[in-house]
mmCIF file of C-alpha atoms in Angstrom:
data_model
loop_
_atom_site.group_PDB
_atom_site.id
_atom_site.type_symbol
_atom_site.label_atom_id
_atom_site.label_comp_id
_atom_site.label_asym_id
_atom_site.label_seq_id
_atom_site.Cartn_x
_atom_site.Cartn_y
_atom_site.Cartn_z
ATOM 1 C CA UNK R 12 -8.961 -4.004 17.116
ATOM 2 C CA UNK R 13 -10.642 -6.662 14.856
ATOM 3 C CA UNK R 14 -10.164 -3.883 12.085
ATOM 4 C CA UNK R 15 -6.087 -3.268 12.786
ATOM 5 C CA UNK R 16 -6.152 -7.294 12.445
ATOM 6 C CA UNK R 17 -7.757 -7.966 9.510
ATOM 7 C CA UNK R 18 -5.794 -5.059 7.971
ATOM 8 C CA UNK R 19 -2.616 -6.993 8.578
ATOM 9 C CA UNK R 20 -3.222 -10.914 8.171
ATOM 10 C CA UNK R 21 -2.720 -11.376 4.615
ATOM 11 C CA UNK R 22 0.864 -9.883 5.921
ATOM 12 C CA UNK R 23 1.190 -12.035 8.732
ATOM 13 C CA UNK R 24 0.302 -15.338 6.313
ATOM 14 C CA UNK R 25 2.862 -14.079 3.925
ATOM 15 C CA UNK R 26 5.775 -13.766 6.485
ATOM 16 C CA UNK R 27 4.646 -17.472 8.125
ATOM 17 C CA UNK R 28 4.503 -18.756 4.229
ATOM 18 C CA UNK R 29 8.386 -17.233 3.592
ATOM 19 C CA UNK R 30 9.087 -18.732 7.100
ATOM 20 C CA UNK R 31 8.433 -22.136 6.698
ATOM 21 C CA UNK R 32 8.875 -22.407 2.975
ATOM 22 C CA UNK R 33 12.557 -22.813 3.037
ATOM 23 C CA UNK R 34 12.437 -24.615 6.117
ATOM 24 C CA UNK R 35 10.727 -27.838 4.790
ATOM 25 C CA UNK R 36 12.652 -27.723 1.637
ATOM 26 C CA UNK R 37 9.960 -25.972 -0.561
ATOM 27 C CA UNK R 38 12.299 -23.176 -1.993
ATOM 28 C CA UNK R 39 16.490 -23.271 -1.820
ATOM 29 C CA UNK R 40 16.874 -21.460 1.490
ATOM 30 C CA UNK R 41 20.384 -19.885 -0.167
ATOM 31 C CA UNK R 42 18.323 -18.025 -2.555
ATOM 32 C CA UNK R 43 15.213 -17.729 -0.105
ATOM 33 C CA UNK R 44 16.096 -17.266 3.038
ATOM 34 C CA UNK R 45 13.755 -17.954 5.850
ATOM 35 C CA UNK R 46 11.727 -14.577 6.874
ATOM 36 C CA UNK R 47 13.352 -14.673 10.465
ATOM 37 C CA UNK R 48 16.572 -14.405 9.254
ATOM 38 C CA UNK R 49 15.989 -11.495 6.891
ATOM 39 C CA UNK R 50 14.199 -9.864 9.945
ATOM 40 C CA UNK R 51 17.691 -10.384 11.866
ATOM 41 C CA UNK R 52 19.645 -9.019 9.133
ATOM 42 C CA UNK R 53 17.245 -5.580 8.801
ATOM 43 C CA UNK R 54 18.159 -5.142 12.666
ATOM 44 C CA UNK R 55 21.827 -5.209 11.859
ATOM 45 C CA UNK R 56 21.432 -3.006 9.143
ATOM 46 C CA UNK R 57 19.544 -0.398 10.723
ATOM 47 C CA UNK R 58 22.915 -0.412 12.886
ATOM 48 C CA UNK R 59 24.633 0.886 9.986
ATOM 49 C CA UNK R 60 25.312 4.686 9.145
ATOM 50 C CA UNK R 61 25.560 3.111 5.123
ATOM 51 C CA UNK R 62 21.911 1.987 5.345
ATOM 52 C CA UNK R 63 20.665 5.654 7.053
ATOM 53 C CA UNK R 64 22.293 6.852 4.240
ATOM 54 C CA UNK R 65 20.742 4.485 1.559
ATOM 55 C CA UNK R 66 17.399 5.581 3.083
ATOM 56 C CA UNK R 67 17.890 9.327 3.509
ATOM 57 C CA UNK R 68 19.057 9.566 0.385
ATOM 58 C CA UNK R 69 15.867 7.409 -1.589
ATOM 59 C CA UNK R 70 13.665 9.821 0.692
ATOM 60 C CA UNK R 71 15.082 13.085 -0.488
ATOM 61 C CA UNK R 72 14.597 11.751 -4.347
ATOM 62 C CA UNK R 73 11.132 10.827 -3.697
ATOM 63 C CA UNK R 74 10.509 13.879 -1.738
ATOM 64 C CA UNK R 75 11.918 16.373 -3.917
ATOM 65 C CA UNK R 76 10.253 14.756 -7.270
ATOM 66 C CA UNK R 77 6.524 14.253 -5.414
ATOM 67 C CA UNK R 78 6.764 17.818 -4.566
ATOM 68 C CA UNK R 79 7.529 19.352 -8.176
ATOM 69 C CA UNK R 80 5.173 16.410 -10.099
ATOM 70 C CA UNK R 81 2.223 18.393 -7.610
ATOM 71 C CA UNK R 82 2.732 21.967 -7.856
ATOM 72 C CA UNK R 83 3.313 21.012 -11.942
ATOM 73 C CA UNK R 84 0.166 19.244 -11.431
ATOM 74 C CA UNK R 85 -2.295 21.203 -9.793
ATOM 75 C CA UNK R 86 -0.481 24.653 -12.285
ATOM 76 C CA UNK R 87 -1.327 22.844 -15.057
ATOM 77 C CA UNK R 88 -4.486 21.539 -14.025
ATOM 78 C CA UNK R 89 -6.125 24.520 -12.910
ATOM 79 C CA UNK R 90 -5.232 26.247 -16.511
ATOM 80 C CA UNK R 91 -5.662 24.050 -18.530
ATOM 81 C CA UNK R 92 -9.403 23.450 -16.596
ATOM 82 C CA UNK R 93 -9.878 27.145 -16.566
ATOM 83 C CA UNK R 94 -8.534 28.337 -19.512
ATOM 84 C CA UNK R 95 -11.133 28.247 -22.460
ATOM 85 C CA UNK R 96 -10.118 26.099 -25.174
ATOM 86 C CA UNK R 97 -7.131 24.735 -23.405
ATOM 87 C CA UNK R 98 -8.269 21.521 -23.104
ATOM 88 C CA UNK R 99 -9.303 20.833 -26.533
ATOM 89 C CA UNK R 100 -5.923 21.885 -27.791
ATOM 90 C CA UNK R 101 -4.091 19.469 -25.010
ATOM 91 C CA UNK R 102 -5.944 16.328 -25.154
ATOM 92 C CA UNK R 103 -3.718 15.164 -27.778
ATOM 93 C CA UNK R 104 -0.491 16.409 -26.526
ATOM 94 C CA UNK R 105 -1.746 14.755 -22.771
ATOM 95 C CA UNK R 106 -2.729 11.650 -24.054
ATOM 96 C CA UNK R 107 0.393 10.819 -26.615
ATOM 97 C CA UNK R 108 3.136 11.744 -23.711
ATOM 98 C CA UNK R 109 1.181 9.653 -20.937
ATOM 99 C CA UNK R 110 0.869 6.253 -21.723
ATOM 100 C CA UNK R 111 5.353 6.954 -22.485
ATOM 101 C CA UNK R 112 6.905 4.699 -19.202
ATOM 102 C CA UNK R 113 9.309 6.560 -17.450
ATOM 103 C CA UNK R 114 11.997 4.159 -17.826
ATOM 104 C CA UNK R 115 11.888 5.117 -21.954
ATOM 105 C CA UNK R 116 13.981 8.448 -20.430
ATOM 106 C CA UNK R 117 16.219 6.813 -18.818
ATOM 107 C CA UNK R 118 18.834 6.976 -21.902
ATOM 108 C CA UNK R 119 18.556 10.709 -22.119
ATOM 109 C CA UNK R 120 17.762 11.355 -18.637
ATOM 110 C CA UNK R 121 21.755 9.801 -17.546
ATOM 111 C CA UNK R 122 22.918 11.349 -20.610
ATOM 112 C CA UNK R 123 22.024 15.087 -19.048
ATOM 113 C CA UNK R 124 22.516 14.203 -15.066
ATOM 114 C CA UNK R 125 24.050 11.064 -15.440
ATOM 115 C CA UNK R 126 23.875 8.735 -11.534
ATOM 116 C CA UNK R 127 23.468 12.028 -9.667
ATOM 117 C CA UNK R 128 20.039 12.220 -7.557
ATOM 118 C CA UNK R 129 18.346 14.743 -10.637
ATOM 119 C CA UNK R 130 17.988 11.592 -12.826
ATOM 120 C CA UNK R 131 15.774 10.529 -10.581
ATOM 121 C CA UNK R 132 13.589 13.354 -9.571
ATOM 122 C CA UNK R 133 13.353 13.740 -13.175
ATOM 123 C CA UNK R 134 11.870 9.961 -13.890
ATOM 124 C CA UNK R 135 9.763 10.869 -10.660
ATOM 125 C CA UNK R 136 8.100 14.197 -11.764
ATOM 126 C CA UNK R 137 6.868 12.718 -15.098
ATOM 127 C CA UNK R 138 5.246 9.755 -13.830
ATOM 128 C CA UNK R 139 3.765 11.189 -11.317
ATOM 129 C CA UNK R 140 2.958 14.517 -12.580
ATOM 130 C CA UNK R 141 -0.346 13.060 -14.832
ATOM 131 C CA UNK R 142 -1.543 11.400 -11.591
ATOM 132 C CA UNK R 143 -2.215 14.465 -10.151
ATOM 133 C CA UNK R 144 -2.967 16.327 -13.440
ATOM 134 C CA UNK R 145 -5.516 14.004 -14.570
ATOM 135 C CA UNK R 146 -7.541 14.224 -10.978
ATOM 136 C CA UNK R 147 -6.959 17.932 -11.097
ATOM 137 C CA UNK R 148 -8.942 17.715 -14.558
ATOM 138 C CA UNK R 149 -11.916 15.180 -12.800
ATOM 139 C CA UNK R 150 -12.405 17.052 -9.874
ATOM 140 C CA UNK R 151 -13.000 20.302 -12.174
ATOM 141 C CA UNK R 152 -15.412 18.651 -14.045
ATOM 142 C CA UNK R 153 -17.587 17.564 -10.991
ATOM 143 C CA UNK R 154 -17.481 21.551 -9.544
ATOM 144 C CA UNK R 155 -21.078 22.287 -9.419
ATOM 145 C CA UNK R 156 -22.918 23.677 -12.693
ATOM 146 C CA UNK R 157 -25.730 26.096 -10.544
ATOM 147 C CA UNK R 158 -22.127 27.042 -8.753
ATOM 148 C CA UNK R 159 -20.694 28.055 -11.929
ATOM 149 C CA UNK R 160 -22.853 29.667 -12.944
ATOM 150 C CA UNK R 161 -23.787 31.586 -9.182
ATOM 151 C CA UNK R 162 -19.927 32.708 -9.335
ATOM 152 C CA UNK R 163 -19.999 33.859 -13.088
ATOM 153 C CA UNK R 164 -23.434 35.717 -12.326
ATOM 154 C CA UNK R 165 -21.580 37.353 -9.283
ATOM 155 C CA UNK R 166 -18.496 38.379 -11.500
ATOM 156 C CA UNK R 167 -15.798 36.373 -9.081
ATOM 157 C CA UNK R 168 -12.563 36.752 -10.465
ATOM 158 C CA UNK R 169 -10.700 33.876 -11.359
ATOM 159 C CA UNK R 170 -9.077 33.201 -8.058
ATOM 160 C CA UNK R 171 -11.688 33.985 -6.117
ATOM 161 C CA UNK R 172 -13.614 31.281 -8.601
ATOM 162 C CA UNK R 173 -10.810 28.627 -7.281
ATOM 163 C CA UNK R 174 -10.657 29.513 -3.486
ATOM 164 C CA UNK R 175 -14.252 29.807 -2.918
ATOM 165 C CA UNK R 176 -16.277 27.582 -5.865
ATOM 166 C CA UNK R 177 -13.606 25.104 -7.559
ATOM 167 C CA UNK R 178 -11.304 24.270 -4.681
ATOM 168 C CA UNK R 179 -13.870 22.500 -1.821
ATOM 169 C CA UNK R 180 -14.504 20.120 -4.413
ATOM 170 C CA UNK R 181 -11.151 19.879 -6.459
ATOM 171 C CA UNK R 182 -9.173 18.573 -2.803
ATOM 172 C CA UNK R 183 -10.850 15.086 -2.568
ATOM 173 C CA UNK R 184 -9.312 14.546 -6.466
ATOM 174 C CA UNK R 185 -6.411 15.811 -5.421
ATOM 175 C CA UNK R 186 -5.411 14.165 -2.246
ATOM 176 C CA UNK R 187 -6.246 11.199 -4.337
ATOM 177 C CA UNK R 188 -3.916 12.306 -7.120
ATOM 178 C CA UNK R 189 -1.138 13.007 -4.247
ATOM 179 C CA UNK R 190 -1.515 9.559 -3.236
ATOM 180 C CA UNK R 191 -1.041 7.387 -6.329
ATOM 181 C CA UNK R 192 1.653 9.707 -7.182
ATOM 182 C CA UNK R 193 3.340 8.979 -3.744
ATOM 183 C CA UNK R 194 3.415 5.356 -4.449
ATOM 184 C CA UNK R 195 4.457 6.041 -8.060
ATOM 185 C CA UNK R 196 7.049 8.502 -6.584
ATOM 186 C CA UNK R 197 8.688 5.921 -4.398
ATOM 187 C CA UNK R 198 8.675 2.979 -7.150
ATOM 188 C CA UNK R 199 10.084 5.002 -9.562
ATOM 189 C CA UNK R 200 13.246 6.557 -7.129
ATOM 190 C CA UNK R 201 14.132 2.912 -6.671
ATOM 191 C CA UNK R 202 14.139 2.108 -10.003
ATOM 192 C CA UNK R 203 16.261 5.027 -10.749
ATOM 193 C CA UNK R 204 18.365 3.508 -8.439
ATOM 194 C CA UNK R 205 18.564 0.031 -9.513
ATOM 195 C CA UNK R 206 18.469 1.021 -13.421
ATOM 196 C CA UNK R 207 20.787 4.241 -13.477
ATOM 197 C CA UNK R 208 23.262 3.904 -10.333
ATOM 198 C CA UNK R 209 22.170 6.249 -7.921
ATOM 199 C CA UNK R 210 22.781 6.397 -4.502
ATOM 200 C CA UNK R 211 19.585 4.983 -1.926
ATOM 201 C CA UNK R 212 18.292 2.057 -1.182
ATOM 202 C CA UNK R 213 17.992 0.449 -4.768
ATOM 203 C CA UNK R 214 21.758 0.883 -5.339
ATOM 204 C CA UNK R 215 22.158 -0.915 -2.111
ATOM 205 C CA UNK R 216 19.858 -4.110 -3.387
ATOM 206 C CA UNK R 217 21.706 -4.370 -6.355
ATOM 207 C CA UNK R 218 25.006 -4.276 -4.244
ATOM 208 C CA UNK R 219 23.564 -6.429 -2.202
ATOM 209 C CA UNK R 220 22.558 -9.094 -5.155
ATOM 210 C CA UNK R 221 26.011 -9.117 -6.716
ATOM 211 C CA UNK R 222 27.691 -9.519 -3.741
ATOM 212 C CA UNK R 223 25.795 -12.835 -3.119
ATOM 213 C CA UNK R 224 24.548 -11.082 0.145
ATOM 214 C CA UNK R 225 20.858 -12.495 0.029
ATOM 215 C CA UNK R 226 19.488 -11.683 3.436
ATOM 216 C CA UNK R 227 20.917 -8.244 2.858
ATOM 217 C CA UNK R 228 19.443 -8.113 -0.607
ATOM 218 C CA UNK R 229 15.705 -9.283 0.742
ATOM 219 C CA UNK R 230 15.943 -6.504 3.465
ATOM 220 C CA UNK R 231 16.415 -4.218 1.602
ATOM 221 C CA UNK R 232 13.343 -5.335 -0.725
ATOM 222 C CA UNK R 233 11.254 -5.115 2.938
ATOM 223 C CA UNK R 234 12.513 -1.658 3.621
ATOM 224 C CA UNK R 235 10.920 -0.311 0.355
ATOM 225 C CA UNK R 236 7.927 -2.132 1.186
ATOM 226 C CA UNK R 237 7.608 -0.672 4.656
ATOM 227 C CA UNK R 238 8.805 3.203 3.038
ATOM 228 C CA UNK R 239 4.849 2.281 0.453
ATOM 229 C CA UNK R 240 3.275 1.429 3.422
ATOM 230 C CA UNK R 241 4.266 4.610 5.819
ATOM 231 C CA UNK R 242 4.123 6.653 2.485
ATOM 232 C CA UNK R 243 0.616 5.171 2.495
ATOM 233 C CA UNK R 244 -0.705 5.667 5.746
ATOM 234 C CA UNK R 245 0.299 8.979 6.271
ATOM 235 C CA UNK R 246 -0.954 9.812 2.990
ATOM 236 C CA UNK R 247 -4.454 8.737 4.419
ATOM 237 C CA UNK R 248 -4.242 10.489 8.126
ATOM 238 C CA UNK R 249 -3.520 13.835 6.358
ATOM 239 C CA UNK R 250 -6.065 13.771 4.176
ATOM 240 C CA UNK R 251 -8.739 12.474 6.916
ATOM 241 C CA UNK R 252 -7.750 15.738 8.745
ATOM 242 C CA UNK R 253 -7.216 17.902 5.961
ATOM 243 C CA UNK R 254 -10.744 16.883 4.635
ATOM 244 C CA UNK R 255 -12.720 15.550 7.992
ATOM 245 C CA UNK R 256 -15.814 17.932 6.602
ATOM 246 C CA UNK R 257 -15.648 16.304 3.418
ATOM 247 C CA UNK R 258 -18.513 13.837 3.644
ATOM 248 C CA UNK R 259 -16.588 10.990 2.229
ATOM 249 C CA UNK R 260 -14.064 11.081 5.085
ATOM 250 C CA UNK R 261 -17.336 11.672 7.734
ATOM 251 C CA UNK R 262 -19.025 8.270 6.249
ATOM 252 C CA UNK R 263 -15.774 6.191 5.808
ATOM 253 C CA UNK R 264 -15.229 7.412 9.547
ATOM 254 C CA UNK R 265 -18.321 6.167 10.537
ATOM 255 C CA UNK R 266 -18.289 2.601 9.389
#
């Protein structure tokens, strides 16, 4: 219990800071409106068949884009990790395109899709595609020399070298690489949103801004925060159960 609270007070001192700011005159309550209201207005809204839609519609984009950035991910991982000299002759390659933001597509990305949904699956998949690359390519590194060498001495083939030697201790990296690309995933659909038009909850805050409807706007902004946080914590239960004899999960479980 003293956990589940501690976990949550820093949000709890944020919403009583938002509450009583404009309240006592320390910020223009027409441009920040007190917390209450804006938890009034996200019941209304959740009322709506437009918001349901706003939300499916962000969830699909982030869905769809986390799923392909993954399986691109661990593919490309896993060969360029096995293959011999692959790595050497992609470092370059991996390290120019990486450090590119997403948003620097954005031009040619609504030139080919334009505000349909692809534009943003498409912003999605390269951001978060090196997340789970680049853990792909750590958690081959830390597989086991003596194992290596065990399997090589045994003649495993290459997939039985994945299932049995490299993949026990290539899931840790990648549940981690699934879950900064999940948060990446979701930041990036709503910016797709925002930047390039398309329909979810980012369009909405936008909307929502230029039609001067502030509580609506701020909503919104706590939706998205609440999607990172469920994105989050679901993240983290699947890959407690997916990896509960993984001694990381056993010790973090224990404290």
């Amino acid at each position: 219990m003293g956990r589940q609270l501690n976990s949550v007070s820093g949000f709890l001192l944020l919403a009583l800071v938002w509450e009583v700011a404009p309240r006592f005159g320390l910020a223009d309550p027409r441009f920040f409106p007190p917390f209450s209201t804006l938890i009034v207005e996200l019941f209304n809204l959740v009322g709506t068949q437009e918001f349901w839609a706003y939300l499916l519609s962000t969830t699909r984009t982030w869905a769809i884009g986390l799923v392909v950035a993954t399986v691109a991910g661990v593919i490309g991982g896993l060969v360029i990790g096995l293959v011999p000299g692959a790595r050497r002759y992609t470092h370059s390659t991996i390290e120019f395109l990486r450090p590119i933001p997403s948003v620097a597509l954005i031009p040619g990305v609504i030139l080919i899709f334009g505000s349909r949904y692809q534009s943003g699956v498409v912003l999605i998949t390269y951001a978060a595609f090196w997340q789970v690359l680049l853990l792909m390519q750590y958690g081959l590194n830390d597989v086991d020399a003596v194992a290596r060498d065990t399997a090589r001495s045994f003649r495993f083939s290459t997939t039985g070298f994945i299932v049995h030697v490299a993949w026990p201790t290539l899931l840790p990296f990648l549940f981690t690489g699934i879950r900064l690309a999940a948060s990446i995933a979701l930041v990036l659909a709503v910016t797709a949103e925002m930047v390039i038009g398309t329909f979810g909850v980012g369009r909405g805050i936008v909307i929502a801004q230029t039609s001067d409807a502030i509580p609506t706007m701020y909503a919104l902004v706590i939706v998205t925060g609440l999607m990172g946080v469920g994105i989050n914590v679901a993240a983290r239960a699947i890959e407690k159960r997916v990896l509960r004899w993984h001694p990381s999960v056993r010790n973090a479980a224990a404290l």
